[in-house]
Coordinates of C-alpha atoms in Angstrom, one line a residue:
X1 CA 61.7 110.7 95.8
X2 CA 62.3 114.2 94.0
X3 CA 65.2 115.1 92.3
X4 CA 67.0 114.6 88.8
X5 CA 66.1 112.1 86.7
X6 CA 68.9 109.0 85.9
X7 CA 70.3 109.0 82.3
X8 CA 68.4 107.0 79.8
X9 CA 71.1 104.7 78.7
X10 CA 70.9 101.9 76.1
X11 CA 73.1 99.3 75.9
X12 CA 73.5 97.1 72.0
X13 CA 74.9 93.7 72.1
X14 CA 74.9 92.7 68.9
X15 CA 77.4 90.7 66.9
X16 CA 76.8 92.0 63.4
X17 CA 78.7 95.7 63.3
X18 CA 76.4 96.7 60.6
X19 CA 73.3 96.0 62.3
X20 CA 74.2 97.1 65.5
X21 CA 75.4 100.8 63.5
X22 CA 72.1 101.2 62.3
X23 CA 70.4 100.7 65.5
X24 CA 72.5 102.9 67.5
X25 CA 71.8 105.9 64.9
X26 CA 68.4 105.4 64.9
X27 CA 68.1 105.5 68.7
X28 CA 70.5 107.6 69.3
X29 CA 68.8 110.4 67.0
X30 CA 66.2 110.6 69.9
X31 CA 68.7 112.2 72.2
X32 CA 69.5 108.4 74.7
X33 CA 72.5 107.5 75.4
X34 CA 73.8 104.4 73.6
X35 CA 76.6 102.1 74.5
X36 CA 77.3 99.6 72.3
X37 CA 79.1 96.0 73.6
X38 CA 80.4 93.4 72.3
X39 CA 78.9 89.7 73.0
X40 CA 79.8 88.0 76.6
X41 CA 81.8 89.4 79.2
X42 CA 82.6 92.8 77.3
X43 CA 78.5 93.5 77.8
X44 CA 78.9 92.8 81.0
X45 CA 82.2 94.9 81.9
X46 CA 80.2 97.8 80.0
X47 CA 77.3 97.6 82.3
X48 CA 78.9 97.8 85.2
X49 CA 80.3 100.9 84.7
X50 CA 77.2 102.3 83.3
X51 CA 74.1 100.6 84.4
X52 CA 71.4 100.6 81.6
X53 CA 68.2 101.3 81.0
X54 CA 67.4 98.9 78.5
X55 CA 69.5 96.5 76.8
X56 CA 69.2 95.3 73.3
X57 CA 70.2 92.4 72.6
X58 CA 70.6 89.9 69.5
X59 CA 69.6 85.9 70.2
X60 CA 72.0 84.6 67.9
X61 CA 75.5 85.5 68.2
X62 CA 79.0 83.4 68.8
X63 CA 79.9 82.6 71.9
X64 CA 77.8 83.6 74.2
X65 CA 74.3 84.1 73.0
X66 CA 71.6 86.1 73.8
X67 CA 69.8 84.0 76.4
X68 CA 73.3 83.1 78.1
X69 CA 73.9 87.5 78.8
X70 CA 69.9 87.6 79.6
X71 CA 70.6 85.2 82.6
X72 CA 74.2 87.0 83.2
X73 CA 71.9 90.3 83.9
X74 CA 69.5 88.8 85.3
X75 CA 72.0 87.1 87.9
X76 CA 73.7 90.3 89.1
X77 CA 71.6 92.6 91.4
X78 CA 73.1 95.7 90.0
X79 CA 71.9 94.8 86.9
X80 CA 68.8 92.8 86.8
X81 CA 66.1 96.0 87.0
X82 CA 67.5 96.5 83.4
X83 CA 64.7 95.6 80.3
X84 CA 66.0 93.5 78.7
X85 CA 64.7 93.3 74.9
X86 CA 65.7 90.1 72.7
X87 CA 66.3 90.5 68.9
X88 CA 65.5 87.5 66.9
X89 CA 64.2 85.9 64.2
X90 CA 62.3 83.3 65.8
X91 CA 58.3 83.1 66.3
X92 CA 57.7 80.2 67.5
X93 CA 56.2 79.6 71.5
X94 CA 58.1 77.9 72.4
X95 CA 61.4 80.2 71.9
X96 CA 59.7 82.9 73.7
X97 CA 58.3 81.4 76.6
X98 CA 62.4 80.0 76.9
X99 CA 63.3 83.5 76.8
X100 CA 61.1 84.5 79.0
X101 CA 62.1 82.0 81.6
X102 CA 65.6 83.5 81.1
X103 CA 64.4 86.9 82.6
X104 CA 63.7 88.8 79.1
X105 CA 61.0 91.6 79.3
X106 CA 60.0 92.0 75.7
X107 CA 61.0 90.8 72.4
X108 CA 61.7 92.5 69.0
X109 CA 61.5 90.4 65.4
X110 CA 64.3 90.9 63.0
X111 CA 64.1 92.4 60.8
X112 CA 63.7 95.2 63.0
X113 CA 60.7 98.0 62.1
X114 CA 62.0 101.5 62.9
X115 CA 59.1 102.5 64.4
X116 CA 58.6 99.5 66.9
X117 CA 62.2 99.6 67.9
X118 CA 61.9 103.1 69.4
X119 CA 58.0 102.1 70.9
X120 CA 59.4 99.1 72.7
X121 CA 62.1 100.8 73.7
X122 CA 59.7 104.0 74.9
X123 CA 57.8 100.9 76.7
X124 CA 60.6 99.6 79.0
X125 CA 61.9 102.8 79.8
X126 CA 58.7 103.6 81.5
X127 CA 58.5 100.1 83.1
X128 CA 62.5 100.3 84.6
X129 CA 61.2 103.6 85.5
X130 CA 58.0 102.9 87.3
X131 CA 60.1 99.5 88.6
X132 CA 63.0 102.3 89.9
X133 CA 60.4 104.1 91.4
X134 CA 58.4 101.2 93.1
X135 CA 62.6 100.1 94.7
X136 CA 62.8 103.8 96.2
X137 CA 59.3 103.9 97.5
X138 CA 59.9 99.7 99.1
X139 CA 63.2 101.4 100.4
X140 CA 61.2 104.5 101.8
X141 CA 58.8 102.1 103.3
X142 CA 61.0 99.7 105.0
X143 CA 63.2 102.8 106.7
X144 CA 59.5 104.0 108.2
X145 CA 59.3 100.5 109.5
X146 CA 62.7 100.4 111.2
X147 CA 61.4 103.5 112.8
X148 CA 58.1 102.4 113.8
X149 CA 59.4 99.3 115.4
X150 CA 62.4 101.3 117.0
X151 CA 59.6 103.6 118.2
X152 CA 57.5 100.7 119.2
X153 CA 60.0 99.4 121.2
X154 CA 61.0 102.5 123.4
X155 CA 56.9 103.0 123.8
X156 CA 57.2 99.1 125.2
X157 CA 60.1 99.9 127.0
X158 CA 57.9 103.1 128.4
X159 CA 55.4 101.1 129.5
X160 CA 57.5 98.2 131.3
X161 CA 59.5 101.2 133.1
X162 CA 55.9 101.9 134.5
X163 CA 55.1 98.8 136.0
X164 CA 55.1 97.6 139.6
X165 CA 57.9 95.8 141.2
X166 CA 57.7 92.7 143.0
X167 CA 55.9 93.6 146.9
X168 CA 56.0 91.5 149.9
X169 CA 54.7 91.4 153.3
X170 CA 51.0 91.4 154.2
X171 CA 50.4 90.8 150.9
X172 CA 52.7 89.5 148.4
X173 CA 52.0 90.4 144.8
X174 CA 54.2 89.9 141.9
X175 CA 53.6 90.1 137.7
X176 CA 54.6 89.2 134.0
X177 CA 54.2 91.3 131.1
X178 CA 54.9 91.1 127.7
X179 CA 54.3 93.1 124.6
X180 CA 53.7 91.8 121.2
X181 CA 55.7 93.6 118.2
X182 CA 52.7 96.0 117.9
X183 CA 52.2 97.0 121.4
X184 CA 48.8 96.7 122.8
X185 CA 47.2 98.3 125.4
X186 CA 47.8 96.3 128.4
X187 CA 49.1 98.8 132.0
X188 CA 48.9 97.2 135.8
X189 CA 50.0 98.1 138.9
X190 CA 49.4 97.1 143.1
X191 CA 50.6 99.3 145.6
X192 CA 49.4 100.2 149.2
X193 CA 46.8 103.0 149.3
X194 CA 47.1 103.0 153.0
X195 CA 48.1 100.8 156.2
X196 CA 44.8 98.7 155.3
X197 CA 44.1 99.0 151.2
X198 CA 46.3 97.1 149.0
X199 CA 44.7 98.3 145.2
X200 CA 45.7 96.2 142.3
X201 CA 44.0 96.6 138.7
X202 CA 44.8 95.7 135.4
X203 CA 43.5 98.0 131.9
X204 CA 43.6 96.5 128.8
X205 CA 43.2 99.0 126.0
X206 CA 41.7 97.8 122.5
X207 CA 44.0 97.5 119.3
X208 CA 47.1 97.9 119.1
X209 CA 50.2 100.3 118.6
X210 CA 50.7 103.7 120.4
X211 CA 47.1 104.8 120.2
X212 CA 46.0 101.6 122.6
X213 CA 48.5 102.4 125.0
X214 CA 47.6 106.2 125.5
X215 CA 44.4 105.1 127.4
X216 CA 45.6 102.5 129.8
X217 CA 48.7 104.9 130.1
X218 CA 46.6 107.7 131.3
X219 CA 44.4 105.6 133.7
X220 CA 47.8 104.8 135.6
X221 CA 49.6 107.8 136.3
X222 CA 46.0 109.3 137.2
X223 CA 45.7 106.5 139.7
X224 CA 48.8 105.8 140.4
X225 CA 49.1 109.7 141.0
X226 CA 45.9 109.8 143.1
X227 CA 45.2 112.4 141.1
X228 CA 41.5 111.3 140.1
X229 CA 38.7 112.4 141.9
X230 CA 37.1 109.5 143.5
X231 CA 38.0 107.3 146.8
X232 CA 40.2 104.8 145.3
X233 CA 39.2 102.1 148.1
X234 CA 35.6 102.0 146.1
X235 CA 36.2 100.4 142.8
X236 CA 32.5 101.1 141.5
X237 CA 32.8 104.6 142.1
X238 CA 36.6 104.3 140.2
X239 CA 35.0 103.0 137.3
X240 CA 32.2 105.4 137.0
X241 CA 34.6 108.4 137.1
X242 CA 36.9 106.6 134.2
X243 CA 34.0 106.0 132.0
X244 CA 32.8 109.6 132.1
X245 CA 36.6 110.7 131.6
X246 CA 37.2 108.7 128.8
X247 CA 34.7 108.6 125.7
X248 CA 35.4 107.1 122.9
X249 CA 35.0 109.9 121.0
X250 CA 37.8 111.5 122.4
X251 CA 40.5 108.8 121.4
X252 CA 39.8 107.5 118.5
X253 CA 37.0 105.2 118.9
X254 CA 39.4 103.4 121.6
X255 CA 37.9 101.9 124.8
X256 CA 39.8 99.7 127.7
X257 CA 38.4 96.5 130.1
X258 CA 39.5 97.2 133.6
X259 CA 39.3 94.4 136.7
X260 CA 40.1 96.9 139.9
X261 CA 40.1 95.4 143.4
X262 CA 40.7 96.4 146.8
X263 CA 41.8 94.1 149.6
X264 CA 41.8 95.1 153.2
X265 CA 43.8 93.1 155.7
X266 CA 42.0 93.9 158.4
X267 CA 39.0 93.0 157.5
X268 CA 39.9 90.5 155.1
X269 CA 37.6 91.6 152.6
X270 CA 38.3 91.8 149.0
X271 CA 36.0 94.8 147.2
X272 CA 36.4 94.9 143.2
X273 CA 34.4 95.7 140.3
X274 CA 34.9 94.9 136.0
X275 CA 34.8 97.0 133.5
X276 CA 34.3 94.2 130.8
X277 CA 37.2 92.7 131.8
X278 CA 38.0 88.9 131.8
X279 CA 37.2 87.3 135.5
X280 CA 39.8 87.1 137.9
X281 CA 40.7 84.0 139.7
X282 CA 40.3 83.6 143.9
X283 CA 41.2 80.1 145.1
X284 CA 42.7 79.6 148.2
X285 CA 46.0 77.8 148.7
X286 CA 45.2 76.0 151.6
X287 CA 42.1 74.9 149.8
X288 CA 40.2 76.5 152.7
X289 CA 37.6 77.3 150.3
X290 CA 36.9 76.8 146.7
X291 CA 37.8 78.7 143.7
X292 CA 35.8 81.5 142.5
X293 CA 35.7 83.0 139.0
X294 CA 35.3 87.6 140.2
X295 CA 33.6 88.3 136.9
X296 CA 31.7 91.9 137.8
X297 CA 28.7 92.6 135.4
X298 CA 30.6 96.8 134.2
X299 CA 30.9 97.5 130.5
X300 CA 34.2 98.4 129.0
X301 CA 35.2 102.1 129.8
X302 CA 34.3 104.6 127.1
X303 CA 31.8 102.6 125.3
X304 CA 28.6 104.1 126.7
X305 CA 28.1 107.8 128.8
X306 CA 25.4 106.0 130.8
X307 CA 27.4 103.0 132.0
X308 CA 27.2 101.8 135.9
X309 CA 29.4 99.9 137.9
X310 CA 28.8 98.2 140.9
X311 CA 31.2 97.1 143.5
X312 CA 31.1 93.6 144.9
X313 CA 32.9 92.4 148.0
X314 CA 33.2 89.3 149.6
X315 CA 35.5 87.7 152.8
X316 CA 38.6 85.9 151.4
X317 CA 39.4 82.8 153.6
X318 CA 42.9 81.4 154.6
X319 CA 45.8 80.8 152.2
X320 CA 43.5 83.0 149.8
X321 CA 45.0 84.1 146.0
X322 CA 44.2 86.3 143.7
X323 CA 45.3 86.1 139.6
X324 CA 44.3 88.8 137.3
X325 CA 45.0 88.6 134.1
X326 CA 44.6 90.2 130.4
X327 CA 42.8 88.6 127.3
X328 CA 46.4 88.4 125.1
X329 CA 46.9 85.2 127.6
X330 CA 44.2 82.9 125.5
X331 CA 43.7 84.5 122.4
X332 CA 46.6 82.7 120.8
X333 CA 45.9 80.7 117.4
X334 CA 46.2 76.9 118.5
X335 CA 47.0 73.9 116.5
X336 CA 44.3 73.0 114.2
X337 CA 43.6 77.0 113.3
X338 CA 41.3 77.2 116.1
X339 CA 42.0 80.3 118.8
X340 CA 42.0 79.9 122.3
X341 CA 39.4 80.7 124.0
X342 CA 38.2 81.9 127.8
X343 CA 36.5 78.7 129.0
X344 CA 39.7 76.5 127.7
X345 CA 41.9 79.1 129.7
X346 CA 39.6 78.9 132.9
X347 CA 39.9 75.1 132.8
X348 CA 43.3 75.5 132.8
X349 CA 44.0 77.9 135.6
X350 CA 42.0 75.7 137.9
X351 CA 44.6 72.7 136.8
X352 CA 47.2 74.6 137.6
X353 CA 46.0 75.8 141.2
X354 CA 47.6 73.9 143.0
X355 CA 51.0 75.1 141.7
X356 CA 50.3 79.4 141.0
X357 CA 51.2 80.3 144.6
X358 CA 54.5 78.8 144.2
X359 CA 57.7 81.0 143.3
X360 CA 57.6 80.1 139.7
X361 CA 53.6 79.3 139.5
X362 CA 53.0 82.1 137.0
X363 CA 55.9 81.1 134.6
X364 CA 55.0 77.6 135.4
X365 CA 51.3 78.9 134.3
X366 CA 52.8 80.2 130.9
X367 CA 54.8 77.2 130.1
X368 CA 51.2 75.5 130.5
X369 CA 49.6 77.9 127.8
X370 CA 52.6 77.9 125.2
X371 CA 52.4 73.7 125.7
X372 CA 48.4 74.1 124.6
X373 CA 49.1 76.4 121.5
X374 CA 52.0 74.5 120.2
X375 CA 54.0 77.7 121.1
X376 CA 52.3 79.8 118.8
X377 CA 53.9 83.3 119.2
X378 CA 51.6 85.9 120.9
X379 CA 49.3 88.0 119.1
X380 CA 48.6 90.7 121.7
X381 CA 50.3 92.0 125.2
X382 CA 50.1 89.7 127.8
X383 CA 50.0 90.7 131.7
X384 CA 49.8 88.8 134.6
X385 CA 49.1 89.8 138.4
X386 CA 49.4 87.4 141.0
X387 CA 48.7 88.3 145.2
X388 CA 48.8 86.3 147.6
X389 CA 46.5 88.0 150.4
X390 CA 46.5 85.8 153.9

């Protein structure tokens, strides 16, 4: 936004020579720039050569009168930051508010005072200058923006590059993620820690843009890594060492929910523990047993020092599935201006049981939940994690 000022120029469309003479000495004896125009096109042709700063401009004239050049200035982008300053004998309402509604900024009774022709035109300087300097600022703003969303989406980008692929086999575990315009905070990932621990967790950092993704970011690669120092087959024990890792005071006041779980084949035994997290879904589909809702009882990681975490483990029956999910699923605005909520999103997931395990269950799931909104967009990232684990 520094650098030299733009010329004051002023441009007189006036009919009467004599008048317009005596205007354009008296303005131009305080060093601005005056052009001086005939009415219609010939303004027009003038200003687009030289853009003005102000134009002054008589009501009545031949041709094409004042209001008919306000609205030709008006009209023309290049143009239409000018202020534009009517001359004219008229006082009633009623002929301002009309000039008005042509675009004019500011009015000026003939006969013209000396000293209130150079104030008003002192005055709309400083608005087209302030107005100039409001356009370069909305310009400056919007380039930031472009970059922000460009950066935005290589941080998305980033974060889908990190996520698992599709595994089969012993257990068969596949996902869907999406990130709203913002980014949030959502990471995942299921991978074998051994010949008989499958992990797979799901982080959901609060807020949104860069800052929430740092968080769940970092909990990956460390575990992902195996770089943290805890057994990773004892999800209690993996929270507790996140939460003292990760303060809020250290990152801005940001936490994360975590649902971690460990299944071992062998045994068939499913271990997992919550940070906070939304409750993950076990149904079986064989319907070998019923559905259960894997809430945990942890707080979010980083809110308090003194947190615990518990692990809880339980025998998964035949045909048994497991759906993990983040919060960005339900919270969509639904028709009526109500949001969505946990218990509606539960009900659903149980209605659409019978379908999840199949190839397309979980897009099958989201057609469900864009059908329920009215296909309100997203407000947050959304993941999903589905295993099948017997």
């Amino acid at each position: 936004m520094e650098g030299c000022p733009a010329p004051i120029s002023i441009l007189l469309v006036d009919d009467d020579r004599i008048h317009s003479r005596i205007l354009e000495v008296r303005l131009r004896a305080q060093g601005y720039q005056i052009v001086v125009a005939d009415p219609g096109d010939s303004a027009l042709v003038q200003a687009r050569v030289c853009p003005p700063t102000v134009v002054v401009c008589d009501w009545l004239m031949d041709g094409m009168n004042g209001l008919d050049v306000c609205r030709a200035f008006k009209a023309e982008p290049a143009l239409e930051s000018a202020h534009f300053i009517l001359l004219t004998s008229r006082s009633r309402v009623e002929d301002r508010v009309e000039g008005l509604d042509c675009g004019a900024d500011d009015f000026l009774s003939k006969p013209v005072d000396p000293e209130e022709l150079l104030a008003r035109v002192r005055s709309g300087i400083r608005l087209h200058q302030a107005n100039e300097r409001l356009k370069l600022l909305a310009s400056e703003l919007h380039q930031q923006k472009l970059r922000l969303d460009q950066e935005l989406e290589e941080a998305a980008s980033y974060v889908r590059s990190l996520l698992p692929e599709p595994i089969g086999g012993a257990v068969r575990a596949d996902s869907r993620f999406e990130p709203c315009h913002e980014l949030g905070g959502d990471s995942f990932d299921f991978f074998w820690l051994d010949d008989d621990h499958f992990v797979l967790y799901l982080a959901d950092g609060s807020g949104h843009g860069l800052a929430a993704a740092f968080p769940s970011i970092s909990v990956h690669n460390q575990l992902r890594s195996r770089s943290l120092p805890v057994d990773l087959r004892d999800p209690g024990a993996v929270l507790q060492t996140l939460n003292s890792g990760f303060p809020m005071e250290r990152h801005q006041g940001r936490y994360l929910t975590l649902w971690y779980g460990v299944y071992q084949p062998s045994s068939r035994t499913l271990s997992f523990a919550s940070a906070g997290h939304p409750p993950a879904f076990l149904w079986s589909r064989t319907s070998a047993f019923p559905c259960h809702w894997l809430k945990g009882q942890g707080m979010a990681v980083g809110l308090f020092d003194d947190a615990t975490y518990g692990t809880e483990s339980l025998e998964v029956g035949e045909g048994a599935c497991l759906l993990i999910y983040s919060d960005g699923l339900y919270e969509v605005p639904r028709p009526g201006g109500l949001m969505g909520t946990l218990p509606d999103f539960m009900q659903l997931v149980e209605q659409c049981q019978d379908v999840l395990a199949d190839d397309d269950g979980l897009d099958r799931l989201l057609s469900q939940i864009l059908h329920v909104s009215g296909h309100a967009p997203f407000t947050d990232d959304y993941s999903l994690i589905r295993a099948l684990l017997s």
